[in-house]
Amino acid sequence: SAVISQKPSRDICQRGTSLTIQCQVDSQVTMMFWYRQQPGQSLTLIATANQGSEATYESGFVIDKFPISRPNLTFSTLTVSNMSPEDSSIYLCSVEHWTGAGGYTFGSGTRLTVV
Amino acid sequence: QKEVEQDPGPLSVPEGAIVSLNCTYSNSAFQYFMWYRQYSRKGPELLMYTYSSGNKEDGRFTAQVDKSSKYISLFIRDSQPSDSATYLCAMSANYGGSQGNLIFGKGTKLSVKP
């Protein structure tokens, strides 16, 4: 299966600032996915990032708040913009699991605290 | 009614016990079912993947799907302290492509005591 490296693993940020999270995959993938995991809540898909096209955002998430880049088939970034304490969460990137077993592989996540 | 319901626990069992983790769902179109294990400060790790109804076994883990009851289960035999983690169920109507229709449960926190 794919191996995902995600950076930073954690950060504490001031409100009103922005943080860019990086996701690197060890193989070329068509789609990369960004999730948010809030305490006590289900994983929620933020957007799907395709190389060479605009990201597709889920209901409740907008590009101005969560701009995404996908410059090539192994890399993507998610920016959390103009942060508020409500953005404190774990952010995860994910790709399809290529062993034929189905499912999806996740990065280790970025634990963000906004103060 | 939420699409996927999962008891958050926490569930505490002694080492060697059989653990049963469950999810119920409301969308009859779901046909791909997954279980993920998530250790503290790590991303979810795919544990089991099943299609449609039936059982699937992998070592100490057995996944069951009962589509007629809209109920899925994960059984862990001879549980070990290393099984202590949060277990997430996930399901979708379609395989692959956009994950817009992949729905997760909130996760059950399991603790296996030595």
PDB file of C-alpha atoms in Angstrom, chain A:
ATOM      1  CA  SER A   1       0.000   0.000   0.000  1.00  0.00           C
ATOM      2  CA  ALA A   2       0.967   3.655  -0.372  1.00  0.00           C
ATOM      3  CA  VAL A   3       3.035   5.331   2.337  1.00  0.00           C
ATOM      4  CA  ILE A   4       2.064   8.870   3.285  1.00  0.00           C
ATOM      5  CA  SER A   5       4.258  11.442   5.008  1.00  0.00           C
ATOM      6  CA  GLN A   6       2.410  14.347   6.523  1.00  0.00           C
ATOM      7  CA  LYS A   7       3.952  17.493   8.006  1.00  0.00           C
ATOM      8  CA  PRO A   8       3.845  19.094  10.490  1.00  0.00           C
ATOM      9  CA  SER A   9       2.682  16.481  12.965  1.00  0.00           C
ATOM     10  CA  ARG A  10       1.421  19.174  15.295  1.00  0.00           C
ATOM     11  CA  ASP A  11       1.361  22.926  15.670  1.00  0.00           C
ATOM     12  CA  ILE A  12       0.037  25.617  17.948  1.00  0.00           C
ATOM     13  CA  CYS A  13      -1.011  28.730  16.058  1.00  0.00           C
ATOM     14  CA  GLN A  14      -2.338  32.160  16.857  1.00  0.00           C
ATOM     15  CA  ARG A  15      -5.836  33.024  15.747  1.00  0.00           C
ATOM     16  CA  GLY A  16      -5.983  34.941  12.499  1.00  0.00           C
ATOM     17  CA  THR A  17      -2.911  33.241  11.066  1.00  0.00           C
ATOM     18  CA  SER A  18      -2.689  30.467   8.471  1.00  0.00           C
ATOM     19  CA  LEU A  19      -1.060  27.031   8.495  1.00  0.00           C
ATOM     20  CA  THR A  20      -0.102  24.944   5.492  1.00  0.00           C
ATOM     21  CA  ILE A  21      -0.054  21.173   5.890  1.00  0.00           C
ATOM     22  CA  GLN A  22       1.942  19.033   3.481  1.00  0.00           C
ATOM     23  CA  CYS A  23       1.191  15.513   2.307  1.00  0.00           C
ATOM     24  CA  GLN A  24       3.729  13.448   0.368  1.00  0.00           C
ATOM     25  CA  VAL A  25       2.917  10.005  -1.086  1.00  0.00           C
ATOM     26  CA  ASP A  26       5.539   7.472  -2.139  1.00  0.00           C
ATOM     27  CA  SER A  27       3.680   6.604  -5.332  1.00  0.00           C
ATOM     28  CA  GLN A  28       1.681   8.450  -7.947  1.00  0.00           C
ATOM     29  CA  VAL A  29      -2.009   8.704  -7.134  1.00  0.00           C
ATOM     30  CA  THR A  30      -4.837  10.287  -9.042  1.00  0.00           C
ATOM     31  CA  MET A  31      -6.772  11.607  -6.086  1.00  0.00           C
ATOM     32  CA  MET A  32      -5.755  12.776  -2.647  1.00  0.00           C
ATOM     33  CA  PHE A  33      -8.269  13.476   0.082  1.00  0.00           C
ATOM     34  CA  TRP A  34      -8.205  15.852   3.037  1.00  0.00           C
ATOM     35  CA  TYR A  35     -10.128  15.069   6.220  1.00  0.00           C
ATOM     36  CA  ARG A  36     -10.825  16.775   9.504  1.00  0.00           C
ATOM     37  CA  GLN A  37     -11.194  14.800  12.732  1.00  0.00           C
ATOM     38  CA  GLN A  38     -12.658  16.791  15.589  1.00  0.00           C
ATOM     39  CA  PRO A  39     -12.769  15.388  19.123  1.00  0.00           C
ATOM     40  CA  GLY A  40     -15.701  13.044  19.543  1.00  0.00           C
ATOM     41  CA  GLN A  41     -16.744  13.441  15.924  1.00  0.00           C
ATOM     42  CA  SER A  42     -16.579  11.318  12.796  1.00  0.00           C
ATOM     43  CA  LEU A  43     -13.893  11.865  10.209  1.00  0.00           C
ATOM     44  CA  THR A  44     -15.258  14.463   7.839  1.00  0.00           C
ATOM     45  CA  LEU A  45     -14.086  14.862   4.257  1.00  0.00           C
ATOM     46  CA  ILE A  46     -13.021  18.430   3.489  1.00  0.00           C
ATOM     47  CA  ALA A  47     -12.106  18.105  -0.178  1.00  0.00           C
ATOM     48  CA  THR A  48     -10.750  15.903  -2.943  1.00  0.00           C
ATOM     49  CA  ALA A  49      -7.586  17.088  -4.681  1.00  0.00           C
ATOM     50  CA  ASN A  50      -6.959  16.073  -8.279  1.00  0.00           C
ATOM     51  CA  GLN A  51      -3.752  16.908 -10.063  1.00  0.00           C
ATOM     52  CA  GLY A  52      -4.224  19.607 -12.675  1.00  0.00           C
ATOM     53  CA  SER A  53      -7.684  20.716 -11.637  1.00  0.00           C
ATOM     54  CA  GLU A  54      -9.445  22.604  -8.880  1.00  0.00           C
ATOM     55  CA  ALA A  55     -10.131  20.707  -5.687  1.00  0.00           C
ATOM     56  CA  THR A  56     -13.688  19.572  -5.060  1.00  0.00           C
ATOM     57  CA  TYR A  57     -15.021  20.741  -1.695  1.00  0.00           C
ATOM     58  CA  GLU A  58     -17.673  19.058   0.430  1.00  0.00           C
ATOM     59  CA  SER A  59     -20.658  20.863   1.818  1.00  0.00           C
ATOM     60  CA  GLY A  60     -19.636  23.217   4.598  1.00  0.00           C
ATOM     61  CA  PHE A  61     -16.078  23.719   3.376  1.00  0.00           C
ATOM     62  CA  VAL A  62     -14.932  26.519   1.078  1.00  0.00           C
ATOM     63  CA  ILE A  63     -11.817  27.222  -0.904  1.00  0.00           C
ATOM     64  CA  ASP A  64     -11.158  30.584   0.759  1.00  0.00           C
ATOM     65  CA  LYS A  65     -10.896  28.907   4.143  1.00  0.00           C
ATOM     66  CA  PHE A  66      -9.169  25.693   3.033  1.00  0.00           C
ATOM     67  CA  PRO A  67      -7.176  26.349  -0.146  1.00  0.00           C
ATOM     68  CA  ILE A  68      -5.588  23.217  -1.582  1.00  0.00           C
ATOM     69  CA  SER A  69      -2.724  22.761  -3.983  1.00  0.00           C
ATOM     70  CA  ARG A  70      -1.936  19.628  -6.009  1.00  0.00           C
ATOM     71  CA  PRO A  71       1.139  20.389  -8.103  1.00  0.00           C
ATOM     72  CA  ASN A  72       1.915  16.763  -9.028  1.00  0.00           C
ATOM     73  CA  LEU A  73       0.753  13.186  -8.554  1.00  0.00           C
ATOM     74  CA  THR A  74       2.609  12.629  -5.257  1.00  0.00           C
ATOM     75  CA  PHE A  75       2.105  15.856  -3.309  1.00  0.00           C
ATOM     76  CA  SER A  76      -0.638  18.083  -1.948  1.00  0.00           C
ATOM     77  CA  THR A  77      -1.021  20.875   0.576  1.00  0.00           C
ATOM     78  CA  LEU A  78      -3.973  22.045   2.623  1.00  0.00           C
ATOM     79  CA  THR A  79      -3.951  25.533   4.108  1.00  0.00           C
ATOM     80  CA  VAL A  80      -6.142  26.427   7.050  1.00  0.00           C
ATOM     81  CA  SER A  81      -6.652  30.171   6.662  1.00  0.00           C
ATOM     82  CA  ASN A  82      -7.536  32.925   9.110  1.00  0.00           C
ATOM     83  CA  MET A  83      -7.687  30.402  11.923  1.00  0.00           C
ATOM     84  CA  SER A  84      -9.980  30.524  14.917  1.00  0.00           C
ATOM     85  CA  PRO A  85     -10.109  28.204  17.954  1.00  0.00           C
ATOM     86  CA  GLU A  86     -12.917  26.294  16.217  1.00  0.00           C
ATOM     87  CA  ASP A  87     -10.348  25.106  13.650  1.00  0.00           C
ATOM     88  CA  SER A  88      -8.493  23.190  16.360  1.00  0.00           C
ATOM     89  CA  SER A  89      -8.617  19.652  15.092  1.00  0.00           C
ATOM     90  CA  ILE A  90      -6.649  16.839  13.523  1.00  0.00           C
ATOM     91  CA  TYR A  91      -6.221  17.160   9.766  1.00  0.00           C
ATOM     92  CA  LEU A  92      -5.468  14.041   7.723  1.00  0.00           C
ATOM     93  CA  CYS A  93      -4.673  13.306   4.122  1.00  0.00           C
ATOM     94  CA  SER A  94      -5.645  10.041   2.488  1.00  0.00           C
ATOM     95  CA  VAL A  95      -5.231   8.105  -0.756  1.00  0.00           C
ATOM     96  CA  GLU A  96      -6.778   4.948  -2.143  1.00  0.00           C
ATOM     97  CA  HIS A  97      -5.254   1.734  -0.856  1.00  0.00           C
ATOM     98  CA  TRP A  98      -3.549   0.085  -3.823  1.00  0.00           C
ATOM     99  CA  THR A  99      -3.037  -3.466  -2.641  1.00  0.00           C
ATOM    100  CA  GLY A 100      -6.342  -4.588  -4.048  1.00  0.00           C
ATOM    101  CA  ALA A 101      -7.780  -4.873  -0.575  1.00  0.00           C
ATOM    102  CA  GLY A 102      -9.898  -1.798  -1.050  1.00  0.00           C
ATOM    103  CA  GLY A 103     -10.180   0.983   1.449  1.00  0.00           C
ATOM    104  CA  TYR A 104      -7.952   3.968   1.940  1.00  0.00           C
ATOM    105  CA  THR A 105      -4.587   4.785   3.496  1.00  0.00           C
ATOM    106  CA  PHE A 106      -4.216   7.744   5.839  1.00  0.00           C
ATOM    107  CA  GLY A 107      -1.328   9.914   6.868  1.00  0.00           C
ATOM    108  CA  SER A 108      -0.476  10.227  10.545  1.00  0.00           C
ATOM    109  CA  GLY A 109      -2.295  13.531  10.806  1.00  0.00           C
ATOM    110  CA  THR A 110      -1.571  17.105  11.853  1.00  0.00           C
ATOM    111  CA  ARG A 111      -2.802  18.068  15.299  1.00  0.00           C
ATOM    112  CA  LEU A 112      -3.645  21.751  15.166  1.00  0.00           C
ATOM    113  CA  THR A 113      -4.360  23.911  18.197  1.00  0.00           C
ATOM    114  CA  VAL A 114      -5.438  27.498  17.661  1.00  0.00           C
ATOM    115  CA  VAL A 115      -5.052  29.854  20.623  1.00  0.00           C
TER     116      VAL A 115
END
